[in-house]
Each structure stands twice: as structure tokens, then as C-alpha cells.
mmCIF file of C-alpha atoms and ligand atoms in Angstrom:
data_model
loop_
_atom_site.group_PDB
_atom_site.id
_atom_site.type_symbol
_atom_site.label_atom_id
_atom_site.label_comp_id
_atom_site.label_asym_id
_atom_site.label_seq_id
_atom_site.Cartn_x
_atom_site.Cartn_y
_atom_site.Cartn_z
ATOM 1 C CA MET A 23 -21.505 26.079 21.072
ATOM 2 C CA TYR A 24 -19.369 27.630 23.852
ATOM 3 C CA HIS A 25 -16.403 29.577 22.564
ATOM 4 C CA ALA A 26 -13.555 30.481 25.109
ATOM 5 C CA PRO A 27 -10.556 31.921 23.254
ATOM 6 C CA SER A 28 -7.463 33.086 25.086
ATOM 7 C CA ASP A 29 -6.206 35.301 22.351
ATOM 8 C CA LEU A 30 -7.737 38.613 21.095
ATOM 9 C CA ASN A 31 -7.438 38.022 17.512
ATOM 10 C CA GLU A 32 -9.051 34.580 17.828
ATOM 11 C CA ALA A 33 -11.906 36.242 19.791
ATOM 12 C CA LEU A 34 -12.397 38.944 17.069
ATOM 13 C CA GLU A 35 -12.607 36.160 14.333
ATOM 14 C CA ILE A 36 -15.280 34.443 16.355
ATOM 15 C CA ALA A 37 -17.105 37.827 16.903
ATOM 16 C CA ARG A 38 -17.017 38.531 13.096
ATOM 17 C CA ASP A 39 -18.289 35.061 12.229
ATOM 18 C CA PHE A 40 -20.480 34.725 15.178
ATOM 19 C CA GLY A 41 -24.331 34.923 15.689
ATOM 20 C CA GLY A 42 -24.422 34.476 19.456
ATOM 21 C CA THR A 43 -24.102 36.288 22.769
ATOM 22 C CA VAL A 44 -20.849 37.730 24.126
ATOM 23 C CA VAL A 45 -20.600 36.935 28.027
ATOM 24 C CA ALA A 46 -18.155 38.133 30.483
ATOM 25 C CA GLY A 47 -19.424 37.492 34.126
ATOM 26 C CA GLY A 48 -22.927 36.641 32.813
ATOM 27 C CA THR A 49 -24.482 38.498 35.709
ATOM 28 C CA ASP A 50 -26.665 40.461 33.256
ATOM 29 C CA VAL A 51 -26.910 37.897 30.416
ATOM 30 C CA PHE A 52 -27.935 34.835 32.348
ATOM 31 C CA PRO A 53 -30.707 36.417 34.607
ATOM 32 C CA SER A 54 -32.215 38.106 31.502
ATOM 33 C CA ALA A 55 -32.452 34.802 29.622
ATOM 34 C CA LYS A 56 -35.890 33.158 29.692
ATOM 35 C CA GLN A 57 -35.895 30.252 31.980
ATOM 36 C CA GLY A 58 -34.597 27.117 30.090
ATOM 37 C CA HIS A 59 -33.475 29.266 27.092
ATOM 38 C CA LEU A 60 -29.876 29.991 27.547
ATOM 39 C CA PRO A 61 -28.084 31.313 24.600
ATOM 40 C CA ASP A 62 -27.103 28.550 22.059
ATOM 41 C CA ASN A 63 -24.010 30.243 21.069
ATOM 42 C CA ILE A 64 -21.745 31.915 23.644
ATOM 43 C CA LEU A 65 -18.466 33.779 23.168
ATOM 44 C CA ASP A 66 -16.825 33.960 26.752
ATOM 45 C CA VAL A 67 -14.280 36.766 26.759
ATOM 46 C CA THR A 68 -13.076 36.290 30.282
ATOM 47 C CA GLY A 69 -10.036 34.140 29.332
ATOM 48 C CA VAL A 70 -8.729 36.603 26.641
ATOM 49 C CA ALA A 71 -5.311 37.639 27.467
ATOM 50 C CA GLY A 72 -5.022 41.281 28.661
ATOM 51 C CA LEU A 73 -8.687 41.989 29.206
ATOM 52 C CA LYS A 74 -8.139 41.463 33.104
ATOM 53 C CA ASP A 75 -5.396 43.993 33.521
ATOM 54 C CA ILE A 76 -5.526 47.355 35.242
ATOM 55 C CA GLU A 77 -2.754 49.796 34.064
ATOM 56 C CA HIS A 78 -2.193 53.168 35.699
ATOM 57 C CA SER A 79 0.544 55.718 34.751
ATOM 58 C CA SER A 80 1.098 59.419 34.263
ATOM 59 C CA ASP A 81 -0.175 59.007 30.685
ATOM 60 C CA GLY A 82 -3.520 57.733 32.008
ATOM 61 C CA SER A 83 -5.199 54.605 32.912
ATOM 62 C CA ARG A 84 -6.500 51.595 31.065
ATOM 63 C CA ILE A 85 -8.946 49.005 32.643
ATOM 64 C CA GLY A 86 -9.322 45.847 30.754
ATOM 65 C CA ALA A 87 -12.773 45.013 29.591
ATOM 66 C CA ALA A 88 -13.075 41.803 31.791
ATOM 67 C CA VAL A 89 -11.799 43.608 34.862
ATOM 68 C CA THR A 90 -14.308 42.625 37.676
ATOM 69 C CA TRP A 91 -15.866 44.928 40.266
ATOM 70 C CA SER A 92 -13.892 43.354 42.997
ATOM 71 C CA GLN A 93 -10.707 43.959 41.183
ATOM 72 C CA ILE A 94 -11.440 47.664 40.836
ATOM 73 C CA ALA A 95 -12.571 47.949 44.456
ATOM 74 C CA LYS A 96 -9.074 46.400 45.504
ATOM 75 C CA SER A 97 -6.960 48.368 42.971
ATOM 76 C CA ALA A 98 -4.277 50.828 43.975
ATOM 77 C CA LEU A 99 -5.681 53.964 41.989
ATOM 78 C CA PRO A 100 -5.440 57.565 42.912
ATOM 79 C CA PRO A 101 -8.236 59.453 44.728
ATOM 80 C CA ALA A 102 -9.771 60.630 41.446
ATOM 81 C CA PHE A 103 -10.885 56.882 41.098
ATOM 82 C CA ASP A 104 -12.489 56.683 44.628
ATOM 83 C CA ALA A 105 -15.902 57.227 43.182
ATOM 84 C CA LEU A 106 -15.311 54.328 40.788
ATOM 85 C CA LYS A 107 -14.182 52.215 43.763
ATOM 86 C CA GLN A 108 -17.171 53.158 45.939
ATOM 87 C CA ALA A 109 -19.404 52.381 42.949
ATOM 88 C CA ALA A 110 -17.812 49.011 42.580
ATOM 89 C CA LEU A 111 -18.657 48.096 46.162
ATOM 90 C CA GLU A 112 -22.300 48.983 45.408
ATOM 91 C CA VAL A 113 -22.732 46.594 42.533
ATOM 92 C CA GLY A 114 -25.011 43.762 43.885
ATOM 93 C CA SER A 115 -23.267 41.612 46.393
ATOM 94 C CA VAL A 116 -19.745 40.331 46.798
ATOM 95 C CA GLN A 117 -20.549 37.311 44.464
ATOM 96 C CA ILE A 118 -21.785 39.656 41.780
ATOM 97 C CA GLN A 119 -18.777 42.023 42.253
ATOM 98 C CA ASN A 120 -16.530 38.887 41.800
ATOM 99 C CA ALA A 121 -18.062 37.922 38.493
ATOM 100 C CA GLY A 122 -19.589 41.261 37.059
ATOM 101 C CA THR A 123 -17.118 43.160 34.787
ATOM 102 C CA ILE A 124 -16.855 46.868 33.950
ATOM 103 C CA ALA A 125 -17.461 46.334 30.098
ATOM 104 C CA GLY A 126 -20.546 44.162 30.945
ATOM 105 C CA ASN A 127 -22.062 47.121 32.975
ATOM 106 C CA LEU A 128 -21.528 49.338 30.140
ATOM 107 C CA CYS A 129 -22.754 47.166 27.318
ATOM 108 C CA ASN A 130 -25.888 46.297 29.168
ATOM 109 C CA ALA A 131 -26.736 49.995 29.056
ATOM 110 C CA SER A 132 -29.032 50.150 31.895
ATOM 111 C CA PRO A 133 -29.898 53.621 33.146
ATOM 112 C CA ALA A 134 -29.131 52.420 36.636
ATOM 113 C CA ALA A 135 -25.698 50.974 35.764
ATOM 114 C CA ASP A 136 -23.729 52.015 38.810
ATOM 115 C CA GLY A 137 -20.532 52.184 36.880
ATOM 116 C CA VAL A 138 -21.409 54.945 34.544
ATOM 117 C CA PRO A 139 -21.475 58.158 36.379
ATOM 118 C CA SER A 140 -17.882 57.800 38.033
ATOM 119 C CA LEU A 141 -16.544 56.778 34.516
ATOM 120 C CA LEU A 142 -18.294 59.894 33.003
ATOM 121 C CA ALA A 143 -16.652 62.046 35.600
ATOM 122 C CA LEU A 144 -13.349 60.603 34.605
ATOM 123 C CA ASN A 145 -13.889 61.443 31.006
ATOM 124 C CA ALA A 146 -13.503 57.666 30.132
ATOM 125 C CA ALA A 147 -13.514 56.271 26.647
ATOM 126 C CA VAL A 148 -14.462 52.772 25.550
ATOM 127 C CA GLU A 149 -11.863 50.899 23.491
ATOM 128 C CA VAL A 150 -13.477 48.720 20.937
ATOM 129 C CA ALA A 151 -11.879 46.535 18.472
ATOM 130 C CA SER A 152 -12.902 44.548 15.380
ATOM 131 C CA LEU A 153 -11.018 42.740 12.443
ATOM 132 C CA ALA A 154 -12.745 45.024 9.901
ATOM 133 C CA ARG A 155 -12.148 48.327 11.472
ATOM 134 C CA GLY A 156 -9.163 47.796 13.973
ATOM 135 C CA VAL A 157 -9.264 49.597 17.225
ATOM 136 C CA ARG A 158 -11.486 52.717 17.878
ATOM 137 C CA LEU A 159 -11.971 54.855 20.952
ATOM 138 C CA ILE A 160 -15.526 55.952 21.592
ATOM 139 C CA PRO A 161 -16.065 58.663 24.543
ATOM 140 C CA LEU A 162 -18.293 56.864 27.027
ATOM 141 C CA SER A 163 -20.953 59.881 26.642
ATOM 142 C CA GLU A 164 -21.278 58.594 22.956
ATOM 143 C CA PHE A 165 -21.189 54.889 23.645
ATOM 144 C CA VAL A 166 -24.274 54.408 25.733
ATOM 145 C CA LEU A 167 -26.885 55.607 23.242
ATOM 146 C CA GLY A 168 -30.148 54.710 25.237
ATOM 147 C CA VAL A 169 -31.817 52.201 27.238
ATOM 148 C CA ARG A 170 -30.193 48.848 26.323
ATOM 149 C CA ARG A 171 -28.567 50.675 23.154
ATOM 150 C CA THR A 172 -24.807 51.178 22.533
ATOM 151 C CA ALA A 173 -22.657 52.163 19.747
ATOM 152 C CA LEU A 174 -21.074 48.666 19.638
ATOM 153 C CA GLN A 175 -21.214 46.932 16.301
ATOM 154 C CA SER A 176 -22.084 43.161 16.040
ATOM 155 C CA ASP A 177 -18.454 42.278 15.048
ATOM 156 C CA GLU A 178 -16.795 44.362 17.836
ATOM 157 C CA LEU A 179 -15.801 43.560 21.260
ATOM 158 C CA VAL A 180 -14.971 46.099 24.064
ATOM 159 C CA THR A 181 -11.344 45.684 24.945
ATOM 160 C CA ALA A 182 -10.778 48.305 27.639
ATOM 161 C CA ILE A 183 -11.903 51.437 29.342
ATOM 162 C CA THR A 184 -9.331 54.066 28.982
ATOM 163 C CA ILE A 185 -9.063 57.178 31.091
ATOM 164 C CA PRO A 186 -7.023 60.338 30.392
ATOM 165 C CA PRO A 187 -4.424 61.595 32.901
ATOM 166 C CA VAL A 188 -6.328 63.017 35.979
ATOM 167 C CA PRO A 189 -5.332 66.424 37.245
ATOM 168 C CA PRO A 190 -3.410 66.234 40.458
ATOM 169 C CA HIS A 191 -5.414 66.839 43.824
ATOM 170 C CA MET A 192 -8.640 65.899 42.278
ATOM 171 C CA GLY A 193 -10.788 63.803 44.681
ATOM 172 C CA SER A 194 -14.096 61.953 43.972
ATOM 173 C CA ALA A 195 -16.939 60.319 45.620
ATOM 174 C CA PHE A 196 -20.067 58.325 44.690
ATOM 175 C CA GLU A 197 -23.422 58.462 46.264
ATOM 176 C CA LYS A 198 -26.242 55.807 45.708
ATOM 177 C CA LEU A 199 -29.728 55.637 47.003
ATOM 178 C CA GLY A 200 -31.621 52.331 46.892
ATOM 179 C CA SER A 201 -34.827 51.162 48.539
ATOM 180 C CA ARG A 202 -32.589 49.395 51.030
ATOM 181 C CA SER A 203 -28.785 49.497 51.741
ATOM 182 C CA TYR A 204 -27.655 46.408 50.120
ATOM 183 C CA LEU A 205 -28.099 44.467 46.930
ATOM 184 C CA VAL A 206 -30.403 46.888 45.277
ATOM 185 C CA ILE A 207 -30.898 48.723 42.086
ATOM 186 C CA SER A 208 -30.194 52.566 42.253
ATOM 187 C CA ILE A 209 -33.140 54.940 42.566
ATOM 188 C CA THR A 210 -30.669 57.789 41.948
ATOM 189 C CA MET A 211 -26.897 57.779 41.927
ATOM 190 C CA THR A 212 -24.312 60.788 41.741
ATOM 191 C CA ALA A 213 -20.564 60.959 41.187
ATOM 192 C CA ALA A 214 -18.535 64.085 41.963
ATOM 193 C CA MET A 215 -14.927 64.740 41.005
ATOM 194 C CA VAL A 216 -13.553 68.125 42.341
ATOM 195 C CA SER A 217 -10.392 69.860 43.090
ATOM 196 C CA CYS A 218 -10.045 73.054 45.376
ATOM 197 C CA ASP A 219 -7.706 75.883 46.039
ATOM 198 C CA ASP A 220 -6.091 76.549 49.459
ATOM 199 C CA GLN A 221 -9.021 78.881 50.198
ATOM 200 C CA GLY A 222 -11.515 76.042 49.915
ATOM 201 C CA ARG A 223 -12.872 77.242 46.561
ATOM 202 C CA LEU A 224 -13.664 74.837 43.725
ATOM 203 C CA THR A 225 -11.275 75.152 40.897
ATOM 204 C CA GLU A 226 -12.790 72.216 38.904
ATOM 205 C CA ALA A 227 -16.091 70.213 39.329
ATOM 206 C CA ARG A 228 -17.378 67.174 37.417
ATOM 207 C CA ILE A 229 -20.750 65.954 38.370
ATOM 208 C CA ALA A 230 -22.555 62.999 36.647
ATOM 209 C CA VAL A 231 -25.889 61.490 37.689
ATOM 210 C CA GLY A 232 -27.441 58.129 36.826
ATOM 211 C CA ALA A 233 -30.881 56.553 37.042
ATOM 212 C CA CYS A 234 -32.516 59.990 36.450
ATOM 213 C CA SER A 235 -32.525 59.934 32.585
ATOM 214 C CA PRO A 236 -32.380 57.123 29.986
ATOM 215 C CA VAL A 237 -28.529 57.519 30.046
ATOM 216 C CA ALA A 238 -26.570 58.728 32.806
ATOM 217 C CA GLN A 239 -25.060 62.183 32.140
ATOM 218 C CA ARG A 240 -22.749 65.079 33.104
ATOM 219 C CA LEU A 241 -24.206 68.354 34.309
ATOM 220 C CA PRO A 242 -22.066 71.020 32.628
ATOM 221 C CA GLU A 243 -24.081 73.979 33.632
ATOM 222 C CA LEU A 244 -24.041 73.038 37.161
ATOM 223 C CA GLU A 245 -20.293 72.244 36.875
ATOM 224 C CA ALA A 246 -19.573 75.801 35.659
ATOM 225 C CA ARG A 247 -21.732 77.379 38.198
ATOM 226 C CA LEU A 248 -19.776 75.687 41.071
ATOM 227 C CA VAL A 249 -16.206 76.727 39.977
ATOM 228 C CA GLY A 250 -15.106 79.521 42.265
ATOM 229 C CA GLN A 251 -17.528 78.726 45.006
ATOM 230 C CA ARG A 252 -16.459 77.902 48.389
ATOM 231 C CA LEU A 253 -17.232 74.379 49.670
ATOM 232 C CA THR A 254 -19.001 75.852 52.650
ATOM 233 C CA ASP A 255 -21.386 77.924 50.519
ATOM 234 C CA ILE A 256 -22.352 75.265 48.025
ATOM 235 C CA ARG A 257 -26.095 74.803 47.834
ATOM 236 C CA ILE A 258 -27.686 72.840 45.085
ATOM 237 C CA ALA A 259 -31.519 72.879 44.273
ATOM 238 C CA PRO A 260 -33.759 70.718 41.952
ATOM 239 C CA SER A 261 -33.752 73.878 39.569
ATOM 240 C CA ASP A 262 -30.037 73.210 39.128
ATOM 241 C CA LEU A 263 -30.965 69.916 37.597
ATOM 242 C CA ALA A 264 -33.150 70.813 34.563
ATOM 243 C CA ALA A 265 -31.278 68.417 32.317
ATOM 244 C CA LEU A 266 -32.400 65.394 34.116
ATOM 245 C CA SER A 267 -35.739 63.555 33.452
ATOM 246 C CA PRO A 268 -36.376 61.123 36.179
ATOM 247 C CA ILE A 269 -39.301 58.686 35.985
ATOM 248 C CA ASP A 270 -42.121 58.640 38.560
ATOM 249 C CA ASP A 271 -42.546 54.922 39.783
ATOM 250 C CA VAL A 272 -43.148 52.818 42.698
ATOM 251 C CA ARG A 273 -39.644 53.513 44.086
ATOM 252 C CA GLY A 274 -39.884 57.235 43.872
ATOM 253 C CA SER A 275 -41.569 60.251 42.204
ATOM 254 C CA LYS A 276 -39.887 62.479 40.008
ATOM 255 C CA ASP A 277 -39.736 65.199 42.506
ATOM 256 C CA TYR A 278 -38.365 62.986 45.193
ATOM 257 C CA ARG A 279 -35.467 61.766 42.940
ATOM 258 C CA LEU A 280 -34.611 65.474 42.061
ATOM 259 C CA ASP A 281 -34.538 66.316 45.792
ATOM 260 C CA VAL A 282 -32.297 63.395 46.508
ATOM 261 C CA VAL A 283 -30.034 64.162 43.769
ATOM 262 C CA ALA A 284 -29.499 67.819 44.834
ATOM 263 C CA LYS A 285 -28.568 66.544 48.321
ATOM 264 C CA GLN A 286 -26.350 63.766 46.719
ATOM 265 C CA CYS A 287 -24.487 66.460 44.745
ATOM 266 C CA GLU A 288 -23.795 68.625 47.945
ATOM 267 C CA ARG A 289 -22.550 65.500 49.824
ATOM 268 C CA ALA A 290 -20.442 64.076 47.028
ATOM 269 C CA ILE A 291 -18.667 67.326 46.364
ATOM 270 C CA LYS A 292 -17.747 67.705 50.039
ATOM 271 C CA ARG A 293 -16.600 64.174 50.389
ATOM 272 C CA ALA A 294 -14.650 64.295 47.100
ATOM 273 C CA ALA A 295 -12.975 67.605 48.206
ATOM 274 C CA GLN A 296 -11.850 65.868 51.420
ATOM 275 C CA ASN A 297 -10.149 63.071 49.641
ATOM 276 C CA GLY A 298 -8.421 64.982 46.838
HETATM 277 C C1 LIG B 10 -28.395 40.031 41.777
HETATM 278 C C2 LIG B 10 -27.777 41.042 40.983
HETATM 279 C C3 LIG B 10 -27.587 42.295 41.347
HETATM 280 C C4 LIG B 10 -27.068 43.254 40.606
HETATM 281 N N1 LIG B 10 -26.913 44.558 41.150
HETATM 282 C C5 LIG B 10 -26.376 45.551 40.319
HETATM 283 C C6 LIG B 10 -26.120 46.804 40.993
HETATM 284 O O1 LIG B 10 -26.362 47.156 42.153
HETATM 285 N N2 LIG B 10 -25.625 47.835 40.145
HETATM 286 C C7 LIG B 10 -25.273 47.596 38.740
HETATM 287 O O2 LIG B 10 -24.802 48.517 38.095
HETATM 288 N N3 LIG B 10 -25.545 46.392 38.186
HETATM 289 C C8 LIG B 10 -26.102 45.370 38.955
HETATM 290 N N4 LIG B 10 -26.293 43.989 38.372
HETATM 291 C C9 LIG B 10 -25.965 43.918 36.947
HETATM 292 C C10 LIG B 10 -24.557 43.295 36.670
HETATM 293 O O3 LIG B 10 -24.023 42.504 37.689
HETATM 294 C C11 LIG B 10 -23.620 44.413 36.293
HETATM 295 O O4 LIG B 10 -24.105 45.176 35.149
HETATM 296 C C12 LIG B 10 -22.219 43.811 35.727
HETATM 297 O O5 LIG B 10 -21.285 44.657 35.680
HETATM 298 C C13 LIG B 10 -22.465 43.158 34.336
HETATM 299 O O6 LIG B 10 -21.243 42.591 33.995
HETATM 300 P P1 LIG B 10 -21.035 41.069 33.443
HETATM 301 O O7 LIG B 10 -19.447 40.864 33.139
HETATM 302 O O8 LIG B 10 -21.672 40.047 34.344
HETATM 303 O O9 LIG B 10 -21.947 41.204 32.088
HETATM 304 P P2 LIG B 10 -22.477 40.101 31.200
HETATM 305 O O10 LIG B 10 -23.719 39.676 31.694
HETATM 306 O O11 LIG B 10 -21.422 39.035 30.799
HETATM 307 O O12 LIG B 10 -22.787 40.924 29.943
HETATM 308 C C14 LIG B 10 -23.555 42.113 29.859
HETATM 309 C C15 LIG B 10 -23.635 42.628 28.465
HETATM 310 O O13 LIG B 10 -22.452 43.094 28.157
HETATM 311 C C16 LIG B 10 -21.933 42.425 26.791
HETATM 312 N N5 LIG B 10 -20.542 42.251 26.943
HETATM 313 C C17 LIG B 10 -19.912 41.921 28.080
HETATM 314 N N6 LIG B 10 -18.600 42.063 28.000
HETATM 315 C C18 LIG B 10 -18.281 42.393 26.718
HETATM 316 C C19 LIG B 10 -17.211 42.850 25.895
HETATM 317 N N7 LIG B 10 -15.975 42.684 26.409
HETATM 318 N N8 LIG B 10 -17.378 43.223 24.579
HETATM 319 C C20 LIG B 10 -18.655 43.320 24.033
HETATM 320 N N9 LIG B 10 -19.724 42.992 24.762
HETATM 321 C C21 LIG B 10 -19.733 42.551 26.218
HETATM 322 C C22 LIG B 10 -22.851 41.057 26.701
HETATM 323 O O14 LIG B 10 -22.900 40.687 25.472
HETATM 324 C C23 LIG B 10 -24.126 41.599 27.331
HETATM 325 O O15 LIG B 10 -24.926 42.179 26.422
HETATM 326 C C24 LIG B 10 -26.712 43.049 39.139
HETATM 327 C C25 LIG B 10 -27.130 41.668 38.701
HETATM 328 C C26 LIG B 10 -27.503 40.667 39.538
HETATM 329 C C27 LIG B 10 -27.842 39.413 38.886
#
């Protein structure tokens, strides 16, 4: 059965009574289905009114769950969102960016999901809705629980990603390393969001790293150490990244990944400072 509701209440009723698969762009769901065994029961959320809207004001931002990466890349958002826009352009290819959605990336809960570090830096929360419990807001850091595990209940849908107001003059940047430059899974990725005073010293730093632990994470100790430093003096070493636990695999050793992240942090901070 294929359900394609246009109204959120109808979608939530289907989700409550449903035993199937929620699908947005399908770019994670369909490739992971065993050949010839597509889900019998599909709830397609892409037609639900309001889920494809991006709203931004001084009170904060709201990105609908079914907003695609292409929409984000083209959106008129302030420089604090540049890291997210750069990440959007790294998700697969243009075809994947046209279909793949922000909520699909978060719900798939891959350690290498390109959208997560920038959203962690933005202090994003995931808005979820169900008929039983209404709307709840879950900080992104508490939404992705582990590899392929989220806090979403079976009767819930993600309706939006919300972002609190961003301090003025904060810029951001995203760095991704893959085994080639295009259409590739991340070996490491880093998002930085910073502000500087007129002496070039950092007044705020938010750093998040993906693909180096089961769940992408902020690095609060490093962030605290960076505040007050001049941009020109910033040096980051693997010893600053003790919170990370990258794997050793064919795409890179643990030590290699930590070396790369240290360089990505330095580069992303400098790039972020330039666009703030
Ligand atoms: C060739 C290829 C290249 C790729 N490259 C990258 C890459 O470079 N970087 C990267 O991060 N990802 C990549 N991906 C993965 C994928 O494109 C992204 O994760 C994308 O954002 C998923 O969005 P989607 O809408 O297609 O998700 P779907 O496949 O529709 O859904 C993914 C998961 O989210 C759930 N879901 C979706 N929407 C909702 C909702 N509103 N409420 C509740 N649950 C929901 C689904 O049930 C499913 O569990 C690639 C995929 C392919 C096929």
C-alpha cells in the first residue's frame, strides 16, 4: 500500500496505524532495500503541506522535514548557515540533493551523515509530532542515539528542524574528506561556526565533527580553549580531539583521521571567520 497524504493530521493517523516505512526522498530507504523486496507499506511524507518550507526570522529558523538539500543550498540564509549549505552540496550528486531531505539524513542516523555536524553547530533541535503526544522538540544531540538509532517513536514523524536565533556576525564553514572529490561517503567532516572581535580573537567557537565516532559530536573542551585566541595563533593537534573515537578501516587509519580532523578544524575556523 502506498500512502501519500497531503495533510499532517492524516499523515499522523497513518503513522499511528501503520506498520510500514516512512519515505521522503527514498535515497537511503530504496538503496538499502534488498533487491526485489521494496517495503510493502510506504508512507510518503513529501506531499504533506508545510514540510517543504524554510522560514527564517529574528526569532530563529525552521526547516521543514522534507526540505531537500538542493533547496537548502539555494536558500537565502545568513552566513551562520554557510556550513549547512556547503554540506548540502556534498551530499551525493545533484540528483541525490534534489531528492534527499534533511530529516531523512538525520533519521537514517549514519555516522557519516553530512548534515549533522553543521546542524549541531547551529544548536538545532528536531521537531517531532504524533497524535498521542503532540509536538515535542528534541535537541539534535539527543535525537541521534547511535548508528542507525534515533529517539523517534514508531508513531512519530519528524516535522521540522528548528534553529534558535544565531548571534550576529557568526560565520561558518564545512570541510569534508572523501576518497575522491565527488559522490563519496565522508572519511571525516568538520563544521565550524565562530565569531571574532575586531582584534581577530575568537569570541565564540562551535566545532562539530562527523564520521569519527558512532554519532557526530561537538567538541566543548576545544571550543572553550579556542575562545580568546587570535585566528593567526590557532593550532589544533590530535591531542585536542580525545573525545573522538574514529575507526581504522580501508579508507583511513584512526591516526590519519585525527590528523585530518585537526587540519579541518584549523581551516574551517579560518574560513568561518572570513564569512561572519
Ligand atoms: C548515491 C548516493 C550517494 C549519497 N551520498 C551521501 C553523502 O555524500 N552524504 C550523506 O550524508 N548522505 C548521502 N547519501 C544518503 C542520502 O542521500 C541522505 O542521507 C539523504 O538526506 C536521505 O534523505 P531521504 O529523504 O532520501 O531519506 P529516505 O531514504 O526517504 O529516508 C531515510 C530515513 O529517514 C526516515 N524518514 C525520512 N523522513 C522522515 C520523516 N519526516 N519522519 C520520520 N522519518 C523519516 C525514513 O523512514 C528512513 O528511515 C547518499 C545516497 C545515495 C543513494
